[in-house]
Amino acid sequence: MSNERLTEELLERLLASSTPEAYLDEGLTVDRELPDYLFQLLGEKGMKRSEVVRASGLNSTFVYDVFNGDSRLGRDKAIMLALGMGCTLREAQRLLRLDGVSELWAKNRRDAVIIWCVEHGYSRTQTDDELYRLGEKTLLGTGPLR
């Protein structure tokens, strides 16, 4: 990954600035699009899109459209893609943010399970198994039998 500053550090600098322009003139903002980030991750992880499709469980045409910037993922599919790419938690959160959906939140039961799975390197299938086992809606949209 490039040496981007942490959001917390940038927030401190923004709040300490005398005007918004003073902060903006520092050139610290990043205009990154989701496809650019996805291709960056592919390169860093040495993966092919076809491998991501298989590992994520997503439709191949849809994944290619996302990489081309023609489609948005939505939250659960973004999580599935992050798991399929073997993202770290920080990478997964950035992917979610760039897709315009809410990040994983440890105060939410389902999100907490997903966070734990991402942190422990679980696959999409293993994550769905954990969600199901704990009575949460899976990423594929199924729930436990009650």
Short mmCIF file of N, CA, C and O in Angstrom, two decimals:
data_model
loop_
_atom_site.label_atom_id
_atom_site.label_comp_id
_atom_site.label_asym_id
_atom_site.label_seq_id
_atom_site.Cartn_x
_atom_site.Cartn_y
_atom_site.Cartn_z
N MET A 1 0.85 -1.18 0.00
CA MET A 1 0.00 0.00 0.00
C MET A 1 0.89 1.25 0.00
O MET A 1 1.95 1.25 0.58
N SER A 2 0.38 2.30 -0.57
CA SER A 2 1.12 3.55 -0.54
C SER A 2 1.13 4.08 0.89
O SER A 2 0.37 3.65 1.74
N ASN A 3 2.00 4.99 1.15
CA ASN A 3 2.15 5.52 2.50
C ASN A 3 1.12 6.60 2.79
O ASN A 3 1.45 7.76 2.92
N GLU A 4 -0.12 6.22 2.86
CA GLU A 4 -1.18 7.16 3.18
C GLU A 4 -1.18 7.42 4.67
O GLU A 4 -0.92 6.54 5.46
N ARG A 5 -1.52 8.65 5.02
CA ARG A 5 -1.62 9.00 6.43
C ARG A 5 -2.90 8.42 7.01
O ARG A 5 -3.88 8.24 6.31
N LEU A 6 -2.88 8.14 8.29
CA LEU A 6 -4.05 7.63 8.97
C LEU A 6 -5.14 8.70 9.01
O LEU A 6 -4.85 9.89 9.14
N THR A 7 -6.37 8.28 8.92
CA THR A 7 -7.51 9.20 8.93
C THR A 7 -7.51 10.04 10.20
O THR A 7 -7.80 11.24 10.15
N GLU A 8 -7.17 9.43 11.32
CA GLU A 8 -7.16 10.16 12.59
C GLU A 8 -6.17 11.32 12.56
O GLU A 8 -6.44 12.41 13.04
N GLU A 9 -5.00 11.08 11.96
CA GLU A 9 -3.99 12.12 11.84
C GLU A 9 -4.48 13.25 10.95
O GLU A 9 -4.31 14.44 11.26
N LEU A 10 -5.12 12.88 9.85
CA LEU A 10 -5.64 13.90 8.94
C LEU A 10 -6.76 14.71 9.59
O LEU A 10 -6.84 15.92 9.41
N LEU A 11 -7.59 14.04 10.37
CA LEU A 11 -8.67 14.75 11.07
C LEU A 11 -8.09 15.77 12.05
O LEU A 11 -8.57 16.90 12.13
N GLU A 12 -7.06 15.38 12.76
CA GLU A 12 -6.41 16.32 13.68
C GLU A 12 -5.88 17.54 12.94
O GLU A 12 -6.04 18.68 13.39
N ARG A 13 -5.26 17.32 11.80
CA ARG A 13 -4.72 18.43 11.01
C ARG A 13 -5.84 19.32 10.48
O ARG A 13 -5.72 20.55 10.47
N LEU A 14 -6.93 18.70 10.03
CA LEU A 14 -8.07 19.47 9.53
C LEU A 14 -8.66 20.33 10.63
O LEU A 14 -8.91 21.53 10.44
N LEU A 15 -8.88 19.76 11.80
CA LEU A 15 -9.47 20.50 12.91
C LEU A 15 -8.55 21.61 13.42
O LEU A 15 -9.02 22.63 13.93
N ALA A 16 -7.25 21.45 13.26
CA ALA A 16 -6.29 22.46 13.70
C ALA A 16 -6.09 23.57 12.66
O ALA A 16 -5.51 24.61 12.97
N SER A 17 -6.60 23.37 11.44
CA SER A 17 -6.44 24.36 10.38
C SER A 17 -7.30 25.58 10.64
O SER A 17 -8.42 25.47 11.15
N SER A 18 -6.78 26.75 10.23
CA SER A 18 -7.53 28.00 10.43
C SER A 18 -8.72 28.10 9.48
O SER A 18 -9.72 28.73 9.81
N THR A 19 -8.60 27.50 8.31
CA THR A 19 -9.69 27.49 7.33
C THR A 19 -9.68 26.15 6.60
O THR A 19 -8.65 25.46 6.57
N PRO A 20 -10.80 25.78 5.97
CA PRO A 20 -10.78 24.55 5.17
C PRO A 20 -9.74 24.61 4.06
O PRO A 20 -9.08 23.62 3.76
N GLU A 21 -9.59 25.79 3.46
CA GLU A 21 -8.62 25.95 2.37
C GLU A 21 -7.19 25.66 2.83
O GLU A 21 -6.41 25.09 2.07
N ALA A 22 -6.88 26.07 4.06
CA ALA A 22 -5.53 25.83 4.57
C ALA A 22 -5.23 24.32 4.60
O ALA A 22 -4.14 23.88 4.25
N TYR A 23 -6.21 23.56 5.00
CA TYR A 23 -6.04 22.11 5.02
C TYR A 23 -5.99 21.55 3.59
O TYR A 23 -5.11 20.75 3.25
N LEU A 24 -6.94 21.98 2.76
CA LEU A 24 -6.99 21.47 1.39
C LEU A 24 -5.73 21.80 0.60
O LEU A 24 -5.28 21.01 -0.23
N ASP A 25 -5.13 22.95 0.87
CA ASP A 25 -3.92 23.37 0.17
C ASP A 25 -2.73 22.47 0.51
O ASP A 25 -1.73 22.46 -0.21
N GLU A 26 -2.82 21.73 1.61
CA GLU A 26 -1.74 20.81 1.97
C GLU A 26 -1.70 19.59 1.05
O GLU A 26 -0.73 18.84 1.04
N GLY A 27 -2.77 19.36 0.30
CA GLY A 27 -2.81 18.25 -0.65
C GLY A 27 -2.86 16.88 0.01
O GLY A 27 -2.32 15.91 -0.53
N LEU A 28 -3.53 16.79 1.14
CA LEU A 28 -3.56 15.53 1.88
C LEU A 28 -4.79 14.67 1.59
O LEU A 28 -4.86 13.53 2.03
N THR A 29 -5.73 15.23 0.85
CA THR A 29 -6.93 14.45 0.54
C THR A 29 -6.61 13.46 -0.58
O THR A 29 -5.69 13.67 -1.37
N VAL A 30 -7.36 12.39 -0.62
CA VAL A 30 -7.14 11.34 -1.61
C VAL A 30 -8.42 11.14 -2.40
O VAL A 30 -9.48 10.92 -1.82
N ASP A 31 -8.32 11.24 -3.70
CA ASP A 31 -9.46 10.96 -4.56
C ASP A 31 -9.20 9.61 -5.22
O ASP A 31 -8.53 9.54 -6.25
N ARG A 32 -9.69 8.56 -4.59
CA ARG A 32 -9.47 7.22 -5.09
C ARG A 32 -10.81 6.58 -5.41
O ARG A 32 -11.76 6.73 -4.66
N GLU A 33 -10.85 5.87 -6.50
CA GLU A 33 -12.06 5.17 -6.91
C GLU A 33 -11.91 3.69 -6.55
O GLU A 33 -10.81 3.16 -6.52
N LEU A 34 -13.04 3.03 -6.33
CA LEU A 34 -13.03 1.63 -5.95
C LEU A 34 -12.27 0.75 -6.95
O LEU A 34 -11.43 -0.06 -6.53
N PRO A 35 -12.50 0.87 -8.26
CA PRO A 35 -11.75 -0.01 -9.19
C PRO A 35 -10.23 0.13 -9.06
O PRO A 35 -9.51 -0.87 -9.12
N ASP A 36 -9.75 1.36 -8.87
CA ASP A 36 -8.31 1.56 -8.69
C ASP A 36 -7.80 0.80 -7.47
O ASP A 36 -6.75 0.17 -7.51
N TYR A 37 -8.57 0.88 -6.39
CA TYR A 37 -8.17 0.20 -5.17
C TYR A 37 -8.19 -1.32 -5.35
O TYR A 37 -7.30 -2.02 -4.90
N LEU A 38 -9.22 -1.82 -6.04
CA LEU A 38 -9.32 -3.25 -6.26
C LEU A 38 -8.15 -3.77 -7.10
O LEU A 38 -7.57 -4.82 -6.79
N PHE A 39 -7.78 -3.05 -8.13
CA PHE A 39 -6.64 -3.47 -8.94
C PHE A 39 -5.34 -3.39 -8.14
O PHE A 39 -4.45 -4.24 -8.30
N GLN A 40 -5.23 -2.39 -7.27
CA GLN A 40 -4.06 -2.29 -6.40
C GLN A 40 -3.97 -3.52 -5.49
O GLN A 40 -2.90 -4.12 -5.35
N LEU A 41 -5.11 -3.88 -4.89
CA LEU A 41 -5.13 -5.06 -4.02
C LEU A 41 -4.78 -6.33 -4.80
O LEU A 41 -4.04 -7.18 -4.30
N LEU A 42 -5.32 -6.47 -6.00
CA LEU A 42 -5.00 -7.63 -6.83
C LEU A 42 -3.50 -7.76 -7.02
O LEU A 42 -2.94 -8.86 -6.86
N GLY A 43 -2.87 -6.66 -7.36
CA GLY A 43 -1.43 -6.67 -7.58
C GLY A 43 -0.66 -7.02 -6.33
O GLY A 43 0.27 -7.84 -6.36
N GLU A 44 -1.05 -6.42 -5.22
CA GLU A 44 -0.35 -6.67 -3.96
C GLU A 44 -0.51 -8.11 -3.49
O GLU A 44 0.38 -8.68 -2.88
N LYS A 45 -1.65 -8.68 -3.77
CA LYS A 45 -1.93 -10.05 -3.31
C LYS A 45 -1.57 -11.10 -4.35
O LYS A 45 -1.68 -12.30 -4.09
N GLY A 46 -1.14 -10.65 -5.53
CA GLY A 46 -0.75 -11.57 -6.59
C GLY A 46 -1.90 -12.45 -7.05
O GLY A 46 -1.71 -13.63 -7.36
N MET A 47 -3.10 -11.86 -7.11
CA MET A 47 -4.29 -12.62 -7.49
C MET A 47 -4.77 -12.22 -8.87
O MET A 47 -4.44 -11.16 -9.37
N LYS A 48 -5.59 -13.10 -9.44
CA LYS A 48 -6.30 -12.81 -10.68
C LYS A 48 -7.76 -12.61 -10.33
O LYS A 48 -8.25 -13.15 -9.33
N ARG A 49 -8.47 -11.87 -11.16
CA ARG A 49 -9.90 -11.66 -10.91
C ARG A 49 -10.66 -12.98 -10.86
O ARG A 49 -11.58 -13.14 -10.05
N SER A 50 -10.28 -13.92 -11.68
CA SER A 50 -10.96 -15.22 -11.68
C SER A 50 -10.81 -15.92 -10.32
O SER A 50 -11.74 -16.59 -9.86
N GLU A 51 -9.68 -15.76 -9.67
CA GLU A 51 -9.48 -16.34 -8.33
C GLU A 51 -10.38 -15.65 -7.31
O GLU A 51 -10.94 -16.30 -6.42
N VAL A 52 -10.51 -14.34 -7.44
CA VAL A 52 -11.36 -13.57 -6.54
C VAL A 52 -12.82 -14.00 -6.70
O VAL A 52 -13.54 -14.15 -5.73
N VAL A 53 -13.23 -14.21 -7.95
CA VAL A 53 -14.60 -14.65 -8.22
C VAL A 53 -14.87 -15.97 -7.50
O VAL A 53 -15.87 -16.12 -6.80
N ARG A 54 -13.97 -16.94 -7.69
CA ARG A 54 -14.16 -18.24 -7.05
C ARG A 54 -14.18 -18.13 -5.53
O ARG A 54 -15.03 -18.72 -4.87
N ALA A 55 -13.24 -17.38 -4.97
CA ALA A 55 -13.12 -17.30 -3.52
C ALA A 55 -14.25 -16.49 -2.87
O ALA A 55 -14.61 -16.74 -1.73
N SER A 56 -14.81 -15.55 -3.61
CA SER A 56 -15.85 -14.69 -3.04
C SER A 56 -17.25 -15.28 -3.18
O SER A 56 -18.16 -14.94 -2.42
N GLY A 57 -17.44 -16.15 -4.18
CA GLY A 57 -18.76 -16.71 -4.43
C GLY A 57 -19.67 -15.77 -5.21
O GLY A 57 -20.87 -16.02 -5.32
N LEU A 58 -19.10 -14.71 -5.76
CA LEU A 58 -19.89 -13.74 -6.53
C LEU A 58 -19.92 -14.10 -8.01
O LEU A 58 -19.04 -14.79 -8.51
N ASN A 59 -20.92 -13.61 -8.71
CA ASN A 59 -21.06 -13.82 -10.14
C ASN A 59 -19.89 -13.17 -10.87
O ASN A 59 -19.56 -12.00 -10.62
N SER A 60 -19.30 -13.90 -11.81
CA SER A 60 -18.10 -13.39 -12.50
C SER A 60 -18.38 -12.12 -13.31
O SER A 60 -17.58 -11.19 -13.27
N THR A 61 -19.49 -12.07 -14.01
CA THR A 61 -19.82 -10.87 -14.79
C THR A 61 -19.96 -9.67 -13.88
O THR A 61 -19.45 -8.58 -14.18
N PHE A 62 -20.61 -9.88 -12.75
CA PHE A 62 -20.79 -8.79 -11.79
C PHE A 62 -19.44 -8.30 -11.25
O PHE A 62 -19.19 -7.10 -11.19
N VAL A 63 -18.55 -9.22 -10.89
CA VAL A 63 -17.24 -8.84 -10.37
C VAL A 63 -16.46 -8.06 -11.42
O VAL A 63 -15.85 -7.03 -11.11
N TYR A 64 -16.48 -8.52 -12.66
CA TYR A 64 -15.78 -7.80 -13.72
C TYR A 64 -16.38 -6.40 -13.91
O TYR A 64 -15.64 -5.44 -14.14
N ASP A 65 -17.70 -6.27 -13.80
CA ASP A 65 -18.34 -4.95 -13.89
C ASP A 65 -17.89 -4.03 -12.76
O ASP A 65 -17.67 -2.84 -12.96
N VAL A 66 -17.73 -4.58 -11.56
CA VAL A 66 -17.27 -3.79 -10.42
C VAL A 66 -15.84 -3.32 -10.67
O VAL A 66 -15.51 -2.14 -10.46
N PHE A 67 -14.98 -4.21 -11.13
CA PHE A 67 -13.59 -3.85 -11.42
C PHE A 67 -13.51 -2.80 -12.52
O PHE A 67 -12.58 -2.00 -12.54
N ASN A 68 -14.47 -2.80 -13.43
CA ASN A 68 -14.49 -1.81 -14.51
C ASN A 68 -15.19 -0.53 -14.11
O ASN A 68 -15.26 0.41 -14.90
N GLY A 69 -15.75 -0.48 -12.91
CA GLY A 69 -16.44 0.72 -12.45
C GLY A 69 -17.86 0.84 -12.96
O GLY A 69 -18.47 1.91 -12.85
N ASP A 70 -18.40 -0.23 -13.53
CA ASP A 70 -19.76 -0.20 -14.08
C ASP A 70 -20.84 -0.58 -13.07
O ASP A 70 -22.02 -0.39 -13.35
N SER A 71 -20.45 -1.17 -11.95
CA SER A 71 -21.41 -1.59 -10.92
C SER A 71 -20.85 -1.29 -9.54
O SER A 71 -19.63 -1.21 -9.36
N ARG A 72 -21.76 -1.13 -8.60
CA ARG A 72 -21.40 -1.00 -7.18
C ARG A 72 -21.71 -2.33 -6.51
O ARG A 72 -22.60 -3.06 -6.94
N LEU A 73 -21.01 -2.60 -5.45
CA LEU A 73 -21.16 -3.89 -4.78
C LEU A 73 -22.37 -3.97 -3.85
O LEU A 73 -23.11 -4.94 -3.87
N GLY A 74 -22.53 -2.99 -3.01
CA GLY A 74 -23.46 -3.12 -1.89
C GLY A 74 -22.69 -3.76 -0.73
O GLY A 74 -21.64 -4.38 -0.93
N ARG A 75 -23.20 -3.63 0.46
CA ARG A 75 -22.43 -3.99 1.64
C ARG A 75 -22.04 -5.46 1.72
O ARG A 75 -20.86 -5.79 1.88
N ASP A 76 -22.99 -6.38 1.65
CA ASP A 76 -22.65 -7.79 1.82
C ASP A 76 -21.76 -8.30 0.69
O ASP A 76 -20.82 -9.07 0.93
N LYS A 77 -22.00 -7.85 -0.52
CA LYS A 77 -21.14 -8.28 -1.63
C LYS A 77 -19.74 -7.68 -1.51
O LYS A 77 -18.76 -8.32 -1.88
N ALA A 78 -19.64 -6.47 -0.97
CA ALA A 78 -18.32 -5.87 -0.73
C ALA A 78 -17.56 -6.69 0.32
O ALA A 78 -16.36 -6.92 0.19
N ILE A 79 -18.28 -7.15 1.34
CA ILE A 79 -17.65 -7.99 2.36
C ILE A 79 -17.21 -9.31 1.73
O ILE A 79 -16.10 -9.80 1.98
N MET A 80 -18.07 -9.89 0.90
CA MET A 80 -17.72 -11.14 0.21
C MET A 80 -16.49 -10.96 -0.66
O MET A 80 -15.60 -11.82 -0.68
N LEU A 81 -16.41 -9.84 -1.36
CA LEU A 81 -15.25 -9.58 -2.21
C LEU A 81 -14.00 -9.42 -1.36
O LEU A 81 -12.94 -9.96 -1.70
N ALA A 82 -14.12 -8.70 -0.26
CA ALA A 82 -12.97 -8.52 0.64
C ALA A 82 -12.48 -9.86 1.17
O ALA A 82 -11.27 -10.12 1.23
N LEU A 83 -13.41 -10.72 1.56
CA LEU A 83 -13.03 -12.05 2.04
C LEU A 83 -12.39 -12.86 0.92
O LEU A 83 -11.39 -13.57 1.14
N GLY A 84 -12.94 -12.76 -0.27
CA GLY A 84 -12.39 -13.49 -1.42
C GLY A 84 -10.99 -13.03 -1.79
O GLY A 84 -10.21 -13.80 -2.34
N MET A 85 -10.68 -11.78 -1.48
CA MET A 85 -9.35 -11.25 -1.77
C MET A 85 -8.39 -11.44 -0.61
O MET A 85 -7.21 -11.09 -0.72
N GLY A 86 -8.90 -11.98 0.49
CA GLY A 86 -8.03 -12.17 1.66
C GLY A 86 -7.61 -10.86 2.28
O GLY A 86 -6.48 -10.72 2.76
N CYS A 87 -8.50 -9.89 2.30
CA CYS A 87 -8.18 -8.56 2.83
C CYS A 87 -7.96 -8.59 4.34
O CYS A 87 -8.60 -9.37 5.05
N THR A 88 -7.09 -7.72 4.78
CA THR A 88 -6.98 -7.46 6.21
C THR A 88 -8.20 -6.64 6.61
O THR A 88 -8.94 -6.15 5.74
N LEU A 89 -8.40 -6.45 7.90
CA LEU A 89 -9.53 -5.64 8.35
C LEU A 89 -9.42 -4.22 7.82
O LEU A 89 -10.41 -3.65 7.35
N ARG A 90 -8.26 -3.64 7.86
CA ARG A 90 -8.08 -2.27 7.35
C ARG A 90 -8.40 -2.19 5.86
O ARG A 90 -9.07 -1.27 5.41
N GLU A 91 -7.95 -3.18 5.10
CA GLU A 91 -8.24 -3.19 3.66
C GLU A 91 -9.73 -3.38 3.41
O GLU A 91 -10.30 -2.73 2.53
N ALA A 92 -10.36 -4.25 4.18
CA ALA A 92 -11.81 -4.48 4.03
C ALA A 92 -12.60 -3.21 4.34
O ALA A 92 -13.53 -2.86 3.62
N GLN A 93 -12.22 -2.51 5.41
CA GLN A 93 -12.91 -1.28 5.78
C GLN A 93 -12.76 -0.23 4.68
O GLN A 93 -13.72 0.47 4.33
N ARG A 94 -11.58 -0.14 4.11
CA ARG A 94 -11.35 0.83 3.02
C ARG A 94 -12.18 0.45 1.80
O ARG A 94 -12.77 1.32 1.15
N LEU A 95 -12.26 -0.83 1.48
CA LEU A 95 -13.06 -1.29 0.36
C LEU A 95 -14.53 -0.92 0.57
O LEU A 95 -15.18 -0.40 -0.34
N LEU A 96 -15.03 -1.15 1.76
CA LEU A 96 -16.41 -0.78 2.08
C LEU A 96 -16.63 0.72 1.93
O LEU A 96 -17.62 1.17 1.34
N ARG A 97 -15.70 1.49 2.46
CA ARG A 97 -15.80 2.95 2.38
C ARG A 97 -15.82 3.42 0.93
O ARG A 97 -16.63 4.27 0.55
N LEU A 98 -14.92 2.87 0.12
CA LEU A 98 -14.85 3.29 -1.28
C LEU A 98 -16.07 2.85 -2.08
O LEU A 98 -16.40 3.46 -3.10
N ASP A 99 -16.76 1.82 -1.62
CA ASP A 99 -18.00 1.40 -2.28
C ASP A 99 -19.18 2.25 -1.81
O ASP A 99 -20.28 2.13 -2.34
N GLY A 100 -18.96 3.08 -0.80
CA GLY A 100 -20.01 3.97 -0.32
C GLY A 100 -20.98 3.32 0.65
O GLY A 100 -22.11 3.77 0.79
N VAL A 101 -20.55 2.24 1.29
CA VAL A 101 -21.40 1.56 2.27
C VAL A 101 -20.75 1.65 3.64
O VAL A 101 -19.57 2.00 3.77
N SER A 102 -21.52 1.34 4.68
CA SER A 102 -20.99 1.48 6.03
C SER A 102 -19.94 0.42 6.33
O SER A 102 -20.02 -0.71 5.85
N GLU A 103 -18.97 0.84 7.10
CA GLU A 103 -17.90 -0.06 7.52
C GLU A 103 -18.43 -1.05 8.54
O GLU A 103 -19.51 -0.88 9.10
N LEU A 104 -17.65 -2.07 8.78
CA LEU A 104 -17.99 -3.04 9.82
C LEU A 104 -17.87 -2.37 11.17
O LEU A 104 -16.94 -1.60 11.41
N TRP A 105 -18.81 -2.66 12.05
CA TRP A 105 -18.90 -1.98 13.34
C TRP A 105 -18.95 -3.03 14.45
O TRP A 105 -19.86 -3.87 14.48
N ALA A 106 -17.99 -2.99 15.34
CA ALA A 106 -17.85 -4.01 16.38
C ALA A 106 -19.02 -4.02 17.37
O ALA A 106 -19.21 -5.00 18.08
N LYS A 107 -19.83 -2.98 17.41
CA LYS A 107 -20.98 -2.95 18.32
C LYS A 107 -22.18 -3.71 17.75
O LYS A 107 -23.13 -3.97 18.46
N ASN A 108 -22.12 -4.05 16.47
CA ASN A 108 -23.18 -4.80 15.83
C ASN A 108 -22.81 -6.28 15.87
O ASN A 108 -21.72 -6.67 15.45
N ARG A 109 -23.72 -7.12 16.36
CA ARG A 109 -23.43 -8.55 16.55
C ARG A 109 -22.94 -9.23 15.26
O ARG A 109 -21.91 -9.90 15.26
N ARG A 110 -23.68 -9.06 14.18
CA ARG A 110 -23.30 -9.70 12.91
C ARG A 110 -21.96 -9.17 12.42
O ARG A 110 -21.09 -9.93 12.00
N ASP A 111 -21.78 -7.85 12.49
CA ASP A 111 -20.52 -7.26 12.07
C ASP A 111 -19.36 -7.76 12.93
O ASP A 111 -18.25 -7.98 12.43
N ALA A 112 -19.61 -7.94 14.23
CA ALA A 112 -18.56 -8.42 15.12
C ALA A 112 -18.08 -9.81 14.69
O ALA A 112 -16.87 -10.09 14.69
N VAL A 113 -19.01 -10.66 14.30
CA VAL A 113 -18.63 -11.99 13.82
C VAL A 113 -17.79 -11.86 12.55
O VAL A 113 -16.75 -12.52 12.41
N ILE A 114 -18.22 -11.01 11.63
CA ILE A 114 -17.48 -10.83 10.38
C ILE A 114 -16.10 -10.26 10.65
O ILE A 114 -15.10 -10.72 10.07
N ILE A 115 -16.00 -9.27 11.52
CA ILE A 115 -14.70 -8.69 11.88
C ILE A 115 -13.77 -9.78 12.40
O ILE A 115 -12.61 -9.87 12.00
N TRP A 116 -14.29 -10.61 13.30
CA TRP A 116 -13.48 -11.69 13.88
C TRP A 116 -13.00 -12.62 12.77
O TRP A 116 -11.83 -13.03 12.75
N CYS A 117 -13.88 -12.96 11.85
CA CYS A 117 -13.53 -13.86 10.75
C CYS A 117 -12.47 -13.25 9.84
O CYS A 117 -11.52 -13.93 9.43
N VAL A 118 -12.63 -11.97 9.50
CA VAL A 118 -11.64 -11.28 8.66
C VAL A 118 -10.30 -11.29 9.36
O VAL A 118 -9.26 -11.62 8.77
N GLU A 119 -10.31 -10.94 10.62
CA GLU A 119 -9.07 -10.86 11.40
C GLU A 119 -8.36 -12.22 11.50
O GLU A 119 -7.14 -12.29 11.58
N HIS A 120 -9.13 -13.29 11.48
CA HIS A 120 -8.55 -14.63 11.60
C HIS A 120 -8.35 -15.32 10.24
O HIS A 120 -8.08 -16.52 10.19
N GLY A 121 -8.51 -14.56 9.15
CA GLY A 121 -8.21 -15.07 7.83
C GLY A 121 -9.20 -16.08 7.29
O GLY A 121 -8.87 -16.89 6.43
N TYR A 122 -10.43 -16.01 7.76
CA TYR A 122 -11.46 -16.94 7.29
C TYR A 122 -11.84 -16.65 5.84
O TYR A 122 -11.82 -15.50 5.40
N SER A 123 -12.22 -17.69 5.13
CA SER A 123 -12.72 -17.53 3.77
C SER A 123 -14.17 -17.06 3.83
O SER A 123 -14.78 -17.02 4.90
N ARG A 124 -14.74 -16.77 2.67
CA ARG A 124 -16.14 -16.37 2.63
C ARG A 124 -17.03 -17.52 3.11
O ARG A 124 -17.96 -17.31 3.89
N THR A 125 -16.72 -18.73 2.71
CA THR A 125 -17.50 -19.88 3.13
C THR A 125 -17.41 -20.10 4.64
O THR A 125 -18.43 -20.34 5.30
N GLN A 126 -16.21 -20.02 5.17
CA GLN A 126 -16.02 -20.19 6.62
C GLN A 126 -16.75 -19.10 7.39
O GLN A 126 -17.32 -19.36 8.45
N THR A 127 -16.74 -17.88 6.86
CA THR A 127 -17.43 -16.77 7.51
C THR A 127 -18.93 -17.01 7.51
O THR A 127 -19.59 -16.81 8.53
N ASP A 128 -19.47 -17.46 6.38
CA ASP A 128 -20.90 -17.79 6.33
C ASP A 128 -21.24 -18.89 7.33
O ASP A 128 -22.28 -18.84 7.98
N ASP A 129 -20.37 -19.89 7.45
CA ASP A 129 -20.60 -20.97 8.42
C ASP A 129 -20.65 -20.42 9.85
O ASP A 129 -21.52 -20.82 10.64
N GLU A 130 -19.76 -19.50 10.16
CA GLU A 130 -19.75 -18.90 11.51
C GLU A 130 -21.01 -18.07 11.74
O GLU A 130 -21.62 -18.13 12.81
N LEU A 131 -21.39 -17.28 10.75
CA LEU A 131 -22.60 -16.47 10.87
C LEU A 131 -23.81 -17.37 11.10
O LEU A 131 -24.63 -17.11 11.99
N TYR A 132 -23.91 -18.41 10.33
CA TYR A 132 -25.03 -19.35 10.44
C TYR A 132 -25.04 -20.02 11.82
O TYR A 132 -26.07 -20.11 12.49
N ARG A 133 -23.86 -20.47 12.24
CA ARG A 133 -23.72 -21.14 13.53
C ARG A 133 -24.17 -20.25 14.68
O ARG A 133 -24.76 -20.71 15.65
N LEU A 134 -23.91 -18.97 14.54
CA LEU A 134 -24.23 -18.02 15.62
C LEU A 134 -25.60 -17.35 15.43
O LEU A 134 -25.93 -16.40 16.14
N GLY A 135 -26.38 -17.86 14.48
CA GLY A 135 -27.74 -17.37 14.32
C GLY A 135 -27.87 -16.05 13.60
O GLY A 135 -28.88 -15.36 13.73
N GLU A 136 -26.87 -15.70 12.80
CA GLU A 136 -26.90 -14.45 12.04
C GLU A 136 -27.12 -14.73 10.56
O GLU A 136 -26.80 -15.81 10.07
N LYS A 137 -27.66 -13.74 9.86
CA LYS A 137 -27.87 -13.85 8.41
C LYS A 137 -26.51 -14.00 7.74
O LYS A 137 -25.58 -13.25 8.02
N THR A 138 -26.41 -14.97 6.84
CA THR A 138 -25.15 -15.19 6.14
C THR A 138 -24.96 -14.14 5.06
O THR A 138 -25.89 -13.41 4.70
N LEU A 139 -23.77 -14.09 4.51
CA LEU A 139 -23.50 -13.15 3.43
C LEU A 139 -24.27 -13.51 2.17
O LEU A 139 -24.58 -12.65 1.37
N LEU A 140 -24.57 -14.79 2.01
CA LEU A 140 -25.38 -15.22 0.86
C LEU A 140 -26.87 -15.03 1.12
O LEU A 140 -27.68 -15.37 0.28
N GLY A 141 -27.20 -14.51 2.30
CA GLY A 141 -28.58 -14.15 2.57
C GLY A 141 -29.44 -15.21 3.21
O GLY A 141 -30.64 -15.04 3.32
N THR A 142 -28.84 -16.29 3.66
CA THR A 142 -29.62 -17.32 4.33
C THR A 142 -29.50 -17.13 5.83
O THR A 142 -28.54 -16.55 6.33
N GLY A 143 -30.46 -17.61 6.52
CA GLY A 143 -30.44 -17.53 7.98
C GLY A 143 -30.57 -18.91 8.58
O GLY A 143 -30.89 -19.87 7.88
N PRO A 144 -30.36 -19.02 9.86
CA PRO A 144 -30.47 -20.32 10.52
C PRO A 144 -31.93 -20.78 10.58
O PRO A 144 -32.84 -19.98 10.57
N LEU A 145 -32.10 -22.08 10.63
CA LEU A 145 -33.43 -22.64 10.82
C LEU A 145 -33.85 -22.39 12.26
O LEU A 145 -33.08 -22.60 13.18
N ARG A 146 -35.05 -21.96 12.46
CA ARG A 146 -35.49 -21.65 13.83
C ARG A 146 -36.61 -22.56 14.21
O ARG A 146 -37.40 -22.97 13.54
#
